[in-house]
Coordinates of C-alpha atoms in Angstrom, one line a residue:
M1 CA 57.2 156.4 28.7
T2 CA 55.8 160.5 28.7
T3 CA 52.8 160.8 29.5
L4 CA 52.0 164.0 26.6
S5 CA 49.2 162.2 23.9
T6 CA 51.8 163.9 21.4
P7 CA 55.4 163.5 22.7
S8 CA 58.0 166.0 21.4
I9 CA 60.9 164.6 19.8
L10 CA 64.5 165.2 21.4
L11 CA 67.0 163.4 19.0
E12 CA 67.0 162.6 15.3
V13 CA 69.5 160.3 13.6
K14 CA 69.0 160.8 10.3
N15 CA 71.5 158.4 7.4
L16 CA 73.9 158.2 10.0
C17 CA 77.4 156.3 8.1
T18 CA 80.1 155.6 10.4
Y19 CA 83.7 154.0 9.0
F20 CA 86.8 153.1 10.4
R21 CA 90.2 152.9 7.6
T22 CA 91.8 149.5 8.0
D23 CA 94.6 147.6 6.4
E24 CA 91.7 146.0 4.5
G25 CA 89.6 148.7 3.2
V26 CA 86.7 150.8 4.7
A27 CA 84.9 149.0 7.3
K28 CA 80.8 150.5 7.7
A29 CA 80.3 149.9 11.1
V30 CA 77.8 152.1 10.9
D31 CA 75.4 152.4 7.7
N32 CA 72.8 154.8 6.9
V33 CA 71.0 154.4 10.3
S34 CA 67.8 156.7 11.1
F35 CA 65.8 156.2 14.2
T36 CA 63.8 159.4 16.4
V37 CA 63.8 159.0 20.2
Y38 CA 61.4 161.4 21.8
R39 CA 61.2 162.9 25.3
G40 CA 61.1 160.3 28.0
E41 CA 61.2 157.6 26.2
T42 CA 63.5 154.6 26.9
V43 CA 64.6 153.3 23.0
G44 CA 66.3 149.8 23.2
I45 CA 69.2 149.0 20.7
V46 CA 69.6 145.6 20.5
G47 CA 72.5 143.1 18.4
E48 CA 75.9 141.4 19.3
S49 CA 79.1 142.1 19.2
G50 CA 80.0 144.2 15.9
S51 CA 76.2 145.2 14.9
G52 CA 77.0 148.7 15.2
K53 CA 74.7 149.9 18.1
S54 CA 78.1 150.7 20.5
V55 CA 79.5 152.9 17.5
T56 CA 76.2 154.9 17.1
S57 CA 76.3 156.0 20.4
L58 CA 79.8 156.9 20.2
S59 CA 79.0 159.0 17.4
I60 CA 76.2 160.9 19.0
M61 CA 78.3 161.9 21.9
R62 CA 80.9 162.3 19.1
L63 CA 83.7 160.4 20.7
I64 CA 84.8 158.4 17.4
A65 CA 88.8 158.0 17.4
S66 CA 89.9 159.9 14.4
P67 CA 92.0 158.1 12.8
P68 CA 90.9 155.7 12.0
G69 CA 87.3 156.4 12.5
Y70 CA 85.1 159.0 11.2
I71 CA 81.3 160.0 10.8
A72 CA 81.0 160.0 6.8
S73 CA 77.9 161.7 6.0
G74 CA 74.7 161.8 7.9
E75 CA 73.2 164.4 10.9
I76 CA 72.4 163.7 14.8
L77 CA 69.6 166.5 15.1
Y78 CA 69.3 167.6 18.9
H79 CA 65.9 169.2 19.7
H80 CA 65.8 172.0 22.7
D81 CA 63.5 172.7 25.1
D82 CA 63.1 176.2 23.6
G83 CA 62.8 175.3 19.8
R84 CA 66.5 175.3 18.4
V85 CA 67.6 171.8 16.8
V86 CA 71.4 171.6 16.9
D87 CA 73.5 169.2 14.2
L88 CA 75.8 167.6 16.4
V89 CA 77.9 166.8 13.7
Q90 CA 78.7 170.0 12.4
I91 CA 79.1 172.1 15.8
S92 CA 83.2 172.5 16.7
K93 CA 84.3 170.2 18.8
K94 CA 84.7 172.9 22.4
I95 CA 80.4 173.3 21.7
M96 CA 80.3 169.6 21.7
R97 CA 82.2 169.0 25.0
D98 CA 79.5 171.3 26.5
Y99 CA 77.0 168.9 25.7
R100 CA 78.1 166.3 26.8
G101 CA 77.6 165.5 30.4
D102 CA 75.1 168.6 30.6
E103 CA 73.0 168.1 27.6
I104 CA 73.6 164.0 26.7
A105 CA 75.6 161.6 29.3
M106 CA 76.9 158.3 28.7
I107 CA 77.2 155.1 31.5
F108 CA 79.9 152.7 29.6
Q109 CA 79.8 148.9 29.2
E110 CA 82.5 148.6 31.7
P111 CA 83.2 151.2 34.7
M112 CA 86.3 150.2 35.6
T113 CA 87.8 151.2 32.8
S114 CA 85.9 154.1 32.5
L115 CA 86.7 155.1 36.0
N116 CA 90.2 156.9 37.2
P117 CA 92.2 154.6 39.1
V118 CA 94.1 157.3 40.3
Y119 CA 91.6 159.3 41.8
T120 CA 88.5 158.8 44.4
C121 CA 84.9 158.0 43.2
G122 CA 83.6 161.0 45.0
N123 CA 86.8 164.0 43.0
Q124 CA 85.1 162.7 39.6
V125 CA 82.0 163.2 40.1
I126 CA 82.9 166.6 41.6
E127 CA 85.0 166.6 38.4
T128 CA 82.1 167.0 36.2
I129 CA 79.7 168.8 38.5
L130 CA 82.0 171.7 38.4
L131 CA 82.9 171.3 34.6
H132 CA 79.1 172.3 34.2
Q133 CA 77.9 173.9 36.6
S134 CA 78.2 177.0 38.7
L135 CA 78.6 175.7 42.0
S136 CA 81.2 175.9 44.8
E137 CA 83.1 173.0 45.6
K138 CA 81.8 172.5 48.7
E139 CA 78.5 172.6 46.9
A140 CA 79.2 170.5 44.3
K141 CA 80.3 167.3 47.1
A142 CA 77.3 167.8 48.8
K143 CA 75.2 167.1 45.8
T144 CA 77.8 164.2 44.3
L145 CA 76.9 162.4 48.3
A146 CA 72.9 163.9 47.5
L147 CA 73.4 161.4 44.0
F148 CA 75.4 158.6 45.7
E149 CA 72.6 158.1 47.9
Q150 CA 70.1 158.2 45.4
V151 CA 71.7 155.4 43.1
Q152 CA 71.6 153.6 46.3
L153 CA 75.4 153.3 47.3
P154 CA 75.5 152.1 50.6
N155 CA 77.5 154.4 53.1
P156 CA 78.1 157.4 50.1
Q157 CA 81.4 158.8 52.3
R158 CA 82.7 155.7 51.8
I159 CA 82.4 155.5 48.8
F160 CA 83.7 159.1 48.1
D161 CA 86.6 158.3 49.4
A162 CA 87.2 155.1 48.2
Y163 CA 89.0 154.2 44.8
P164 CA 87.5 152.5 41.8
H165 CA 89.3 149.1 42.8
Q166 CA 87.9 148.8 46.0
L167 CA 84.4 148.8 45.2
S168 CA 82.2 145.8 43.8
G169 CA 81.2 145.6 40.0
G170 CA 78.0 146.5 40.7
Q171 CA 78.3 149.7 43.3
K172 CA 81.3 151.0 40.7
Q173 CA 78.6 150.5 38.2
R174 CA 76.1 153.3 40.1
V175 CA 79.1 155.7 40.4
M176 CA 78.9 155.3 37.2
I177 CA 75.2 156.8 37.0
A178 CA 75.6 158.7 39.2
M179 CA 78.2 160.5 37.4
A180 CA 76.4 160.6 34.2
L181 CA 73.0 161.8 36.2
S182 CA 75.2 164.6 38.1
C183 CA 73.5 167.3 35.7
N184 CA 70.6 165.9 34.9
P185 CA 71.2 165.2 31.2
N186 CA 68.2 165.1 28.9
L187 CA 69.4 161.8 27.0
L188 CA 71.3 159.3 28.9
I189 CA 73.0 156.6 26.6
A190 CA 73.5 153.6 28.4
D191 CA 76.2 151.3 26.5
E192 CA 75.7 147.1 27.9
P193 CA 75.4 149.0 31.9
T194 CA 74.9 145.7 33.2
T195 CA 76.8 143.4 31.4
A196 CA 78.4 140.8 33.6
L197 CA 76.6 141.9 37.0
D198 CA 74.9 139.8 39.2
V199 CA 71.2 139.1 37.9
T200 CA 70.0 140.7 41.6
V201 CA 72.3 143.7 40.9
Q202 CA 71.3 143.9 37.2
K203 CA 67.8 144.3 37.9
K204 CA 68.0 146.6 40.9
I205 CA 70.4 148.6 38.0
L206 CA 67.3 148.7 35.7
E207 CA 65.0 149.7 38.0
L208 CA 67.1 152.6 39.5
M209 CA 67.5 154.0 35.9
D210 CA 64.4 153.5 35.3
N211 CA 62.9 155.7 38.5
L212 CA 65.5 158.5 38.0
R213 CA 64.5 158.5 34.1
R214 CA 60.9 159.3 36.1
D215 CA 62.4 161.9 38.4
I216 CA 64.6 163.8 35.9
N217 CA 61.8 163.4 32.4
A218 CA 65.1 162.3 30.3
S219 CA 65.2 159.7 27.4
V220 CA 67.4 157.0 27.8
I221 CA 69.1 155.2 24.7
F222 CA 69.3 151.5 26.2
I223 CA 72.3 149.4 24.7
T224 CA 72.6 145.5 25.2
H225 CA 72.9 142.7 23.3
D226 CA 70.2 140.7 25.9
L227 CA 66.5 141.0 24.8
G228 CA 65.5 139.6 28.1
V229 CA 67.1 142.9 29.3
I230 CA 65.2 144.9 26.8
A231 CA 62.1 144.2 28.0
E232 CA 62.5 144.9 31.2
I233 CA 63.3 148.5 30.3
A234 CA 62.2 150.0 27.0
D235 CA 59.3 151.0 24.8
R236 CA 60.8 150.8 21.4
V237 CA 63.6 148.5 20.4
I238 CA 65.7 148.8 17.1
V239 CA 67.7 146.0 16.0
M240 CA 71.3 146.2 14.6
Y241 CA 73.0 144.2 12.5
K242 CA 76.3 144.4 10.6
G243 CA 76.1 148.3 10.6
K244 CA 72.2 148.3 9.5
I245 CA 68.7 148.5 11.4
V246 CA 67.1 145.5 10.3
E247 CA 64.0 145.6 12.3
E248 CA 62.4 148.9 14.9
N249 CA 58.9 148.1 16.7
S250 CA 57.9 148.1 20.2
T251 CA 58.8 146.4 22.7
Y252 CA 55.3 143.6 22.5
N253 CA 55.4 143.7 18.8
I254 CA 58.8 142.7 18.7
F255 CA 58.8 139.7 21.4
A256 CA 54.8 139.1 20.1
N257 CA 55.7 138.8 16.6
P258 CA 59.5 139.4 15.4
Q259 CA 59.3 139.7 11.7
H260 CA 63.4 139.4 10.5
P261 CA 64.8 135.9 10.8
Y262 CA 67.9 137.9 13.0
T263 CA 65.1 139.3 15.9
K264 CA 63.9 135.5 16.2
S265 CA 67.4 134.3 16.1
L266 CA 67.9 136.7 19.1
L267 CA 65.3 136.0 20.9
A268 CA 65.7 132.1 20.7
C269 CA 69.0 132.1 21.5
R270 CA 68.8 133.1 25.1
P271 CA 68.4 129.5 27.7
P272 CA 64.7 129.2 28.4
L273 CA 64.1 128.3 32.0
E274 CA 60.1 126.6 31.2
Y275 CA 61.5 123.8 29.4
R276 CA 64.8 122.2 28.9
L277 CA 66.7 122.1 25.3
S278 CA 69.5 119.4 24.0
K279 CA 70.9 122.5 22.5
L280 CA 70.7 126.3 21.9
P281 CA 69.0 127.6 18.8
T282 CA 71.9 130.1 17.0
V283 CA 71.7 132.8 14.2
D284 CA 72.5 129.6 11.3
D285 CA 69.4 127.7 13.0
F286 CA 67.2 131.0 11.2
M287 CA 69.5 132.8 8.5
S288 CA 72.0 132.3 6.2
V289 CA 74.2 134.9 4.6
S290 CA 75.4 135.2 1.1
F291 CA 77.1 138.0 -1.1
A292 CA 75.8 139.5 -4.1
E293 CA 78.5 140.8 -6.5
N294 CA 78.4 144.2 -5.7
G295 CA 79.4 143.3 -2.0
D296 CA 75.6 143.9 -0.4
R297 CA 74.9 141.1 2.4
I298 CA 72.1 139.0 1.4
I299 CA 70.0 137.6 3.9
E300 CA 67.8 134.7 3.6
S301 CA 65.1 132.9 5.8
K302 CA 65.7 129.3 6.4
A303 CA 62.5 128.6 9.7
Q304 CA 59.0 130.4 9.4
S305 CA 58.9 131.0 13.8
I306 CA 60.7 130.6 17.0
E307 CA 58.5 127.4 17.7
Q308 CA 59.2 125.6 15.0
V309 CA 62.8 126.1 15.4
I310 CA 62.5 125.4 19.8
E311 CA 60.5 121.7 19.1
Q312 CA 63.0 120.6 17.0
V313 CA 65.2 120.4 20.4
K314 CA 63.0 120.1 23.0
V315 CA 63.7 116.9 25.6
T316 CA 61.4 115.3 28.2
D317 CA 61.5 116.1 31.9
H318 CA 61.3 111.8 31.4
Y319 CA 65.0 111.9 30.0
T320 CA 66.9 114.3 32.8
T321 CA 65.5 112.1 35.4
E322 CA 66.6 108.8 33.3
R323 CA 69.9 110.7 32.3
L324 CA 71.0 111.6 35.9
A325 CA 70.0 108.3 37.7
T326 CA 72.4 106.4 35.0
L327 CA 74.9 108.9 36.1
K328 CA 74.5 108.4 39.9
Q329 CA 75.5 104.4 39.7
Q330 CA 79.0 105.3 38.9
T331 CA 82.0 106.2 41.8
P332 CA 81.9 110.0 42.4
I333 CA 84.9 111.1 40.3
L334 CA 85.4 114.3 42.8
E335 CA 84.3 114.3 46.2
V336 CA 84.4 117.7 48.3
K337 CA 84.7 117.4 51.6
N338 CA 83.7 119.8 54.9
L339 CA 85.8 122.4 53.0
Q340 CA 87.2 125.8 54.1
T341 CA 89.1 128.3 52.2
Y342 CA 89.4 131.5 54.5
F343 CA 90.8 135.1 53.4
A344 CA 93.0 137.4 56.0
S345 CA 90.7 140.6 55.8
K346 CA 92.5 142.3 58.9
K347 CA 96.0 141.7 60.8
N348 CA 97.1 143.6 63.8
F349 CA 100.5 145.6 64.6
F350 CA 102.4 142.3 64.6
G351 CA 101.4 140.9 61.1
K352 CA 99.0 138.5 62.8
T353 CA 95.5 138.0 61.2
T354 CA 92.8 139.1 63.6
K355 CA 90.2 138.9 61.0
W356 CA 89.5 136.2 58.1
V357 CA 86.9 136.8 55.3
K358 CA 85.4 133.1 55.1
A359 CA 85.3 132.6 51.4
V360 CA 84.1 128.8 51.3
D361 CA 82.6 127.9 55.1
G362 CA 82.5 124.0 55.3
V363 CA 81.4 123.1 51.7
S364 CA 80.4 119.3 50.8
F365 CA 79.7 117.7 47.7
E366 CA 80.4 115.0 45.0
V367 CA 80.6 115.2 41.3
Y368 CA 80.0 111.8 39.0
P369 CA 81.9 111.1 35.8
G370 CA 80.0 112.9 33.1
E371 CA 77.9 115.1 34.8
T372 CA 77.9 118.7 34.6
L373 CA 77.5 120.1 38.4
G374 CA 76.6 123.9 38.2
L375 CA 77.7 126.5 41.1
V376 CA 75.4 130.0 41.2
G377 CA 75.4 132.9 43.2
E378 CA 75.9 136.2 43.6
S379 CA 79.4 137.8 43.4
G380 CA 80.8 137.2 46.9
C381 CA 78.8 134.0 47.4
G382 CA 82.3 131.8 47.6
K383 CA 81.9 130.2 44.0
T384 CA 84.6 130.8 42.1
T385 CA 87.0 130.6 45.4
L386 CA 85.1 126.9 45.3
G387 CA 86.8 126.4 42.2
R388 CA 89.9 128.2 42.3
T389 CA 90.2 125.4 45.4
I390 CA 89.6 122.8 44.0
L391 CA 92.6 123.2 42.3
R392 CA 94.7 124.3 44.4
L393 CA 95.1 127.7 42.8
A394 CA 93.8 129.0 46.3
E395 CA 94.7 127.4 49.5
A396 CA 92.1 125.7 51.6
K397 CA 92.7 125.9 55.1
A398 CA 90.7 122.5 55.9
G399 CA 88.4 120.2 54.5
E400 CA 89.5 117.1 51.6
V401 CA 88.9 117.2 48.0
L402 CA 89.1 113.6 46.6
F403 CA 89.8 113.3 42.9
E404 CA 89.5 109.1 42.3
G405 CA 90.0 108.3 45.6
Q406 CA 93.3 111.4 45.7
D407 CA 93.5 114.8 48.1
I408 CA 94.3 117.3 46.0
L409 CA 95.2 119.2 49.4
T410 CA 98.1 117.4 50.1
M411 CA 100.1 116.2 47.0
T412 CA 103.4 117.2 46.3
P413 CA 103.4 119.8 43.5
Q414 CA 105.3 117.0 41.0
Q415 CA 101.8 115.3 42.3
L416 CA 99.6 117.6 41.6
K417 CA 101.3 118.5 38.0
T418 CA 99.8 114.9 37.0
I419 CA 96.2 116.2 38.3
R420 CA 96.2 119.1 36.4
R421 CA 96.9 117.5 33.7
N422 CA 93.2 115.7 34.2
V423 CA 91.4 118.6 35.8
Q424 CA 91.5 121.8 34.1
I425 CA 89.7 125.5 33.7
I426 CA 88.7 127.4 31.6
F427 CA 88.4 131.2 33.2
Q428 CA 86.1 134.1 33.1
D429 CA 88.1 136.6 30.7
P430 CA 89.9 135.0 28.1
Y431 CA 91.3 138.1 26.9
S432 CA 93.4 138.1 30.3
S433 CA 93.8 134.5 30.2
L434 CA 95.7 134.6 26.8
N435 CA 99.6 135.9 26.7
P436 CA 99.1 139.0 23.9
R437 CA 102.8 138.3 22.9
M438 CA 102.1 134.5 21.7
T439 CA 100.3 132.8 18.9
I440 CA 96.9 131.6 20.2
G441 CA 98.9 128.2 18.4
N442 CA 101.9 128.3 20.6
A443 CA 99.5 128.9 23.4
I444 CA 97.6 125.7 23.0
M445 CA 100.7 124.3 22.5
E446 CA 102.4 125.4 25.6
P447 CA 100.5 123.2 27.8
M448 CA 101.6 119.6 26.0
L449 CA 105.1 120.8 26.1
V450 CA 105.3 121.4 30.0
H451 CA 103.2 117.8 30.4
G452 CA 105.6 116.8 27.5
L453 CA 102.6 115.2 25.2
Y454 CA 103.5 114.1 21.3
A455 CA 107.0 113.1 20.3
N456 CA 107.8 116.3 18.3
E457 CA 106.8 119.5 17.0
T458 CA 104.3 118.4 14.0
E459 CA 102.6 116.4 15.9
R460 CA 102.0 119.0 18.7
K461 CA 101.3 121.3 15.7
N462 CA 99.1 119.0 14.2
K463 CA 96.9 118.1 17.5
V464 CA 96.8 121.9 17.6
I465 CA 95.3 122.6 14.7
E466 CA 93.1 119.5 14.9
L467 CA 91.9 121.3 18.4
L468 CA 91.3 125.1 16.5
E469 CA 89.0 123.0 14.0
T470 CA 87.0 121.3 16.8
V471 CA 86.3 124.9 18.3
S472 CA 85.2 125.6 15.2
L473 CA 88.4 128.1 14.4
E474 CA 90.6 126.9 11.5
A475 CA 94.2 126.0 10.7
K476 CA 95.0 129.8 9.5
H477 CA 94.1 131.1 12.5
F478 CA 97.4 129.3 14.3
S479 CA 100.0 132.2 14.0
R480 CA 97.3 134.5 15.1
Y481 CA 97.8 136.7 17.9
P482 CA 94.6 137.0 20.9
H483 CA 93.4 140.9 19.9
E484 CA 92.9 139.8 16.5
F485 CA 89.9 137.8 17.5
S486 CA 86.6 138.4 18.7
G487 CA 85.5 137.7 22.6
G488 CA 83.3 134.5 21.2
Q489 CA 86.4 133.3 19.2
R490 CA 88.9 134.0 22.0
Q491 CA 86.8 131.8 24.3
R492 CA 86.4 129.2 21.9
I493 CA 90.5 129.1 21.9
C494 CA 90.4 128.7 26.0
V495 CA 88.6 125.7 25.6
A496 CA 90.7 124.7 22.8
R497 CA 94.0 125.0 25.4
A498 CA 91.8 123.4 28.3
L499 CA 91.1 120.4 25.4
A500 CA 94.9 120.2 24.6
L501 CA 96.0 118.1 27.8
Q502 CA 92.9 115.8 27.0
P503 CA 91.5 116.4 30.6
R504 CA 89.0 114.3 31.9
F505 CA 87.2 117.4 34.1
I506 CA 87.2 120.8 33.0
I507 CA 85.9 123.5 35.3
C508 CA 84.2 127.1 33.7
D509 CA 84.2 129.6 35.8
E510 CA 82.1 132.0 34.4
S511 CA 83.2 131.2 31.2
V512 CA 79.8 133.2 29.0
S513 CA 79.1 135.7 31.0
A514 CA 80.4 138.8 29.0
L515 CA 79.7 137.2 25.6
D516 CA 77.1 138.0 23.0
V517 CA 73.6 135.8 23.5
S518 CA 74.2 134.5 20.4
V519 CA 77.8 133.7 20.8
Q520 CA 77.0 132.5 24.2
A521 CA 74.4 130.1 22.7
Q522 CA 77.4 128.8 20.3
V523 CA 79.7 128.1 23.4
L524 CA 77.6 126.5 25.4
N525 CA 76.6 123.5 22.5
L526 CA 80.2 123.4 21.8
L527 CA 80.8 122.3 25.8
L528 CA 77.5 119.6 25.2
D529 CA 78.9 118.5 22.4
L530 CA 82.7 117.7 23.7
R531 CA 80.9 116.5 26.9
E532 CA 79.4 113.9 24.9
R533 CA 81.9 113.4 22.7
Y534 CA 84.5 113.0 25.2
K535 CA 82.6 112.2 28.2
F536 CA 84.2 115.3 29.9
T537 CA 82.9 115.9 33.6
Y538 CA 81.8 119.8 34.5
I539 CA 82.0 121.9 37.3
F540 CA 80.2 125.3 35.6
I541 CA 80.2 128.5 37.6
S542 CA 78.0 131.2 36.7
H543 CA 75.8 133.9 38.6
D544 CA 73.2 133.7 35.8
L545 CA 70.8 130.8 36.9
S546 CA 68.7 130.6 33.5
V547 CA 72.6 129.5 31.9
V548 CA 73.3 127.1 34.7
K549 CA 70.0 125.5 34.6
F550 CA 70.4 124.4 30.8
M551 CA 74.0 123.5 31.2
S552 CA 73.4 121.4 34.9
D553 CA 71.9 118.3 35.5
R554 CA 72.3 119.1 39.4
M555 CA 73.5 122.2 40.6
I556 CA 74.5 124.3 43.6
V557 CA 73.1 127.1 44.9
M558 CA 76.2 129.4 47.1
N559 CA 75.6 132.4 49.7
K560 CA 78.1 133.6 51.8
G561 CA 80.5 130.9 51.4
K562 CA 78.0 128.1 51.9
I563 CA 75.8 126.4 50.1
E564 CA 72.2 127.7 50.5
E565 CA 70.3 124.9 48.5
M566 CA 71.2 121.7 46.1
G567 CA 69.4 119.5 44.0
T568 CA 68.5 118.6 40.2
A569 CA 68.3 121.9 38.2
D570 CA 65.0 121.0 37.3
D571 CA 64.1 120.7 40.5
I572 CA 65.6 124.2 42.2
Y573 CA 64.2 126.2 39.4
S574 CA 60.2 124.9 39.8
N575 CA 60.4 124.6 43.2
P576 CA 62.8 126.2 45.5
Q577 CA 63.3 126.1 49.0
K578 CA 65.4 129.1 50.3
A579 CA 64.1 133.0 50.0
Y580 CA 67.4 133.4 48.8
T581 CA 67.3 131.3 45.5
Q582 CA 63.9 132.3 45.2
R583 CA 64.9 136.1 44.6
L584 CA 68.0 135.1 42.3
I585 CA 65.5 133.4 40.1
A586 CA 62.7 136.1 40.3
A587 CA 65.1 138.7 39.3
I588 CA 66.1 136.8 35.9
P589 CA 64.7 138.8 33.1
K590 CA 62.2 136.8 31.2
G591 CA 60.6 138.8 28.2
R592 CA 57.6 137.1 29.1
L593 CA 54.6 139.0 26.7
E594 CA 52.5 139.5 29.8
D595 CA 55.2 141.4 31.6
I596 CA 55.5 143.6 29.5
E597 CA 52.1 144.2 29.2
R598 CA 51.8 144.6 32.2
R599 CA 54.5 147.3 32.1
V600 CA 53.1 149.1 29.6
A601 CA 49.9 149.4 31.3
Q602 CA 51.7 150.6 34.1
E603 CA 53.4 153.1 32.6
K604 CA 50.4 155.1 30.7
N605 CA 48.7 155.0 34.0
S606 CA 51.9 156.5 35.7

């Protein structure tokens, strides 16, 4: 926060209304929103998908697609250093283009879709610099390389010449940050800049943004659905729900004494690390929503405190120990022995591989019936390749994968088809997992047709409807297409499709990493409920150690294709043996009051 005793205002949003015309009428995405951003301050805006937080930021940037969207009313007042105040809603598109990138810059949620795939990363940053600053191309290149160094990109010259697809997610995000900072903006808007990144990369990005904010004395609007992340970076928090601001306070007060039931639910939805729960609290545990005759939303509180709700779902360590002991009395359903999966990274003139990437390098473990085994590690550690190799979606170089005593790696295609009925996978991105031209009913029915399940179309359709209801969707959704659903709903559809073949073993590959914490809680609760109801066995893959700890009986920590550490989920968190695991745990945003107090004190003394 700025060291001035009376910080000056940089941006005022007054009674902002941004609407979208739809077939069903006008959707009030942002409904009478007002807030202020001071110079040198970081303001966090939190809420679920559909809360209006991203539309608020796009309104400030005047990037609302019209039609169907439009700013219906309100003011967005930008305060210049010289005392001039400009309403960004009223200025022309040409003048607004001068503000974008120069005075106000934005880091978008998904860097892969924000960066142009046909231009090198360096040229894209140079383009921004040349547009807003009177520099030569040579000077712009020198500044770009300096920015890449500033955002701690390895080998800036290589990154300059690289195309977006040649970089990791964290590297692409740093290129976006470099581009946003290239003209020293006064206001930086970061829209979910760390969603789906590893916790270690996320921690570095948050520290980087905070340090750069201090260096150029910029203000930041940081948008996220995760209050744990907000605790790491924000001075003040705005909580949005269905287009409205429901609560606004300092970060410390939001965590110490949340007032609105929706804020309480967002805090409670995060998987805890200090204790174990039988299920995660959800928004429904804290509030009920009804509608008045005039269409206004009526919110009623259900619980007085977060502690009240948590106490009802806490389980003892004794329960966890007993459960694992019972599971281990059985014969393992899956045994992986010295598994190796290599990919060619370099070939000579004759096409012979001269260099390999050892994605999975001598991994061995077993999984017991009814168990959830967690696989955790950073991107590139081999966890996803391991899951795909078990299913023969990636071919192993050596080793054994025994499912109920049969080696999957030596099976014929016909034998493999039978096994795949019993071993299913839920992929990370539900949208790319579903055929956009196929209704979700037919998508769920397709595996039944491939494996010849049920006597006729009617029986299959009835089973699909039963599965939709199992994952808290409705029969009327059968004939809808994937684009008509939210991210959380699409993930539930993928769960329903995985259940269509009545499998005994399911691999969940980063299946909740990009979901809101509240929707994530619902999907995790569903997976646990299905495990108990149908006696499923899971391998749960994630880079988020807190999610893996909540879901898993035992946990494997992977690093560079090898198993770094293996044990019970509780033991690994409370007593990690390896430095790599300790680093992963230290990087998790915990949202503890003492950490927020310490950060606030450091800000005041700086």
